[in-house]
C-alpha positions in Angstrom: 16.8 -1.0 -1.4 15.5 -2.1 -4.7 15.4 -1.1 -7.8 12.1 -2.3 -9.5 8.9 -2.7 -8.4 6.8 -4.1 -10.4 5.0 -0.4 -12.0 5.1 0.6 -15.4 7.2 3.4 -16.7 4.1 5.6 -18.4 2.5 5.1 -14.7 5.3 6.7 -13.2 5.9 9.4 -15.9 2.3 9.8 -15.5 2.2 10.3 -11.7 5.4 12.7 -12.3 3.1 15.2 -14.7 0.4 14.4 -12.1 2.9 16.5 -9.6 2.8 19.6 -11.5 -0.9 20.0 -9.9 -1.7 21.3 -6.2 -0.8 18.5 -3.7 -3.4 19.1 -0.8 -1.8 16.1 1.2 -2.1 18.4 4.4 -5.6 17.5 4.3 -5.3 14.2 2.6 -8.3 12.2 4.3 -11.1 13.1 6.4 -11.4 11.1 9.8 -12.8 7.9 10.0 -16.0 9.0 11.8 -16.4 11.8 8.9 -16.0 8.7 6.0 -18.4 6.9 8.3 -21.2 9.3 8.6 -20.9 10.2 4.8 -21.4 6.8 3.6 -23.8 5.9 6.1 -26.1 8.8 5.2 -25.6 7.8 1.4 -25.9 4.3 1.4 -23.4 1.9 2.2 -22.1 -0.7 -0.1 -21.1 -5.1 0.3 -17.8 -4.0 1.2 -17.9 -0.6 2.9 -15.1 2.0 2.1 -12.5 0.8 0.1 -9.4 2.2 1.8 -5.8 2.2 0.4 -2.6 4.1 0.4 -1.2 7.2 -1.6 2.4 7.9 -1.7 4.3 11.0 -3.2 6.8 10.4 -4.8 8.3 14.8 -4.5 8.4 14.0 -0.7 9.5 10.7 -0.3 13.3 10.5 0.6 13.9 6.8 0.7 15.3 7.1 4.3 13.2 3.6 5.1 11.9 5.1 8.3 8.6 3.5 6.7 9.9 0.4 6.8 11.6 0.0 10.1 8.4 1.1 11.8 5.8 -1.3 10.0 8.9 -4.5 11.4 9.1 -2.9 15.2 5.1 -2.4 15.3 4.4 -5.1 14.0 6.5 -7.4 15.9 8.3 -9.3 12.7 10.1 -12.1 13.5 14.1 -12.2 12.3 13.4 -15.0 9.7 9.8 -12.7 8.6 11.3 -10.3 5.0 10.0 -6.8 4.9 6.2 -5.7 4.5 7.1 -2.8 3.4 10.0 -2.1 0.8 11.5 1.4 -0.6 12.6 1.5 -4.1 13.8 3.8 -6.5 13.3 4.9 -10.2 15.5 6.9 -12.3 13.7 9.5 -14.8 15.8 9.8 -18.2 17.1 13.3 -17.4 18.8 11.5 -14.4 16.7 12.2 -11.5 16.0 9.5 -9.2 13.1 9.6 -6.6 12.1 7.0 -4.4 8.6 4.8 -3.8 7.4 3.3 -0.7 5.3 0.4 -1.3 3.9 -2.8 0.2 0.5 -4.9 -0.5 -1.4 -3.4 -3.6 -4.5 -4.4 -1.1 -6.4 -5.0 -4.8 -10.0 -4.9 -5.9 -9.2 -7.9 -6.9 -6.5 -10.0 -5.6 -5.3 -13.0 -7.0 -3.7 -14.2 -4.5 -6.9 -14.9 -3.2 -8.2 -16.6 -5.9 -5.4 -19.0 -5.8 -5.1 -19.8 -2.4 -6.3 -23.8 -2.0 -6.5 -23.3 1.8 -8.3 -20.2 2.2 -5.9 -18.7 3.9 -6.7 -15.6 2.1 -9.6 -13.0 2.3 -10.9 -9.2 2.0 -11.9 -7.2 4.8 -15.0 -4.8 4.7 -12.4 -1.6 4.3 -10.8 -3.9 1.4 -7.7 -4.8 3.3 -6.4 -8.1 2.0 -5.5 -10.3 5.4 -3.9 -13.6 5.5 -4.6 -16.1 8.4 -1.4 -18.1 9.4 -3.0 -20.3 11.0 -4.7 -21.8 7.3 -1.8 -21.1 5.1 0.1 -24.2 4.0 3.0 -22.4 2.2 2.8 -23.5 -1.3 3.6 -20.2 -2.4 0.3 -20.1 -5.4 -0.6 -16.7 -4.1 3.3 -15.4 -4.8 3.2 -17.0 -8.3 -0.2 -15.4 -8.8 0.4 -11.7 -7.5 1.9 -9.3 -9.9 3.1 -7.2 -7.7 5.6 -10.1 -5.8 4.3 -9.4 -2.6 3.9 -12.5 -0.6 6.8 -12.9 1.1 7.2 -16.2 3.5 8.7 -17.0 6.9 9.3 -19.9 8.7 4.7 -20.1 9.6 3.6 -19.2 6.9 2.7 -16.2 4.5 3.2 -12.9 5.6 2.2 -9.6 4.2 1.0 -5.9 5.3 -2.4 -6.4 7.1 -2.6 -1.9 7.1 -1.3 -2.7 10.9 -4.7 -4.1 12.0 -3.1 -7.2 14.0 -0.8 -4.7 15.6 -4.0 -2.7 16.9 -4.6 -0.1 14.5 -8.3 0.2 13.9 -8.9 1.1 10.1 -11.1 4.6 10.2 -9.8 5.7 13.3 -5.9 5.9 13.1 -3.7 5.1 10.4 -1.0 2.9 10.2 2.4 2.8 11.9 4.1 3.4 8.6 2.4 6.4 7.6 2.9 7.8 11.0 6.3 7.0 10.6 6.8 9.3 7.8 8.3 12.7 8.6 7.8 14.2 5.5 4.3 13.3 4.9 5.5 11.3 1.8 2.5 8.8 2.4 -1.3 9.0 3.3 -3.9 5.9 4.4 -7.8 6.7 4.0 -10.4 6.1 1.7 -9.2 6.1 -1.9 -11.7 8.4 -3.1 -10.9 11.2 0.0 -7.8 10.2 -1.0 -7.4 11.1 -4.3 -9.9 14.4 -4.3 -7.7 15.7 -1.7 -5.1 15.7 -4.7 -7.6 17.8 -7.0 -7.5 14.4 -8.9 -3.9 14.5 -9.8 -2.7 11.3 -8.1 -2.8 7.9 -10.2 -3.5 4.4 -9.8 0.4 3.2 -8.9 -0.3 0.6 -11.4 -3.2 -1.6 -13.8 -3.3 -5.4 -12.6 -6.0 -6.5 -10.1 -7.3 -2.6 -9.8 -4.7 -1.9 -6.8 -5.7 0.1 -3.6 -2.6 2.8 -4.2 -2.2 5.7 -6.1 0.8 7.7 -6.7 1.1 11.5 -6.8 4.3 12.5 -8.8 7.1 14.9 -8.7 6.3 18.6 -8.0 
């Protein structure tokens, strides 16, 4: 388990004040179909819902159950590293609580911008997807990602893909690692839902490349 990730301090103290506020997580995103008809009837944009992650931080227990789920369901080789890692963070008073993160899925992602194969591209939800079958392993995207996700395997690039090439159809179901999760320590839907279902209290996990996470903090 490790012990940095590459977030700011202010954005977790920030996410830990954010915690003080209702969590409404029970009802953390509406179903795809719901998202669907709502932005149909006003207006769809180039890129449809942007969809990303929210993870909070007062329920997640770093048991890793997260992570073993997203390897078994998503068929990862031995020599593929971990989509999905659990660190922890240690607040001054001494408490520790635990993160559960994997691709930032950004606005903007510059491993994409880097890529001299074009191994790399954004879906319509905004799920950043790499095709193995481009990638020539130079490793441009890892230098360029601030967030070190890329990790490589013996193909190729690898990196979460929100479960899609393991069958999970964005909108309608969510991922296996937020199924996984017996404490409800993370969400998937559209950011938006995501964070109004918070009352506005969660927080963007970090700055660089406008990131599809936010964090809700410690309650």
């Amino acid at each position: 388990m490790g012990e940095s990730v590459n977030i700011t301090r202010r954005t977790m103290l920030a996410a830990s004040a954010a915690g003080a506020c209702a969590l409404a997580l029970g009802a953390a995103a509406v179903s795809g179909k719901e998202a669907a008809a709502s932005e149909a009837s006003s207006g769809s944009n180039a890129e449809g819902v942007r969809y990303g992650f929210l993870t909070a931080l007062s329920r997640c227990s770093g048991c890793g159950r997260c992570v073993e789920a997203c390897r078994e369901e998503s068929g990862l080789s031995d020599d593929t590293p971990d989509r999905r890692r659990v660190s922890f963070f240690k607040r001054s008073r001494g408490r520790t609580f635990f993160i559960s993160t994997s691709c930032m899925h950004c606005a903007d992602p510059s491993c994409m911008k880097v890529c001299p194969a074009g191994a790399i591209s954004k879906d319509e939800n905004g799920v950043v997807k790499v095709n193995p079958d481009l990638c020539i392993g130079c490793k441009y995207c890892f230098q360029a990602c601030p967030y070190e996700v890329p990790k490589y395997n013996s193909v190729s690039m690898d990196k979460c893909d929100c479960c899609q090439k393991a069958g999970v159809k964005i909108g309608e179901e969510d991922p296996y690692c937020v199924r996984a999760c017996k404490f409800g320590a993370l969400k998937f839907g559209p950011l938006d839902e995501l964070l109004e279902a918070t009352n506005g209290s969660a927080v963007p996990i970090a700055e660089p490349n406008d990131p599809s996470c936010l964090v809700l903090g410690m309650e």
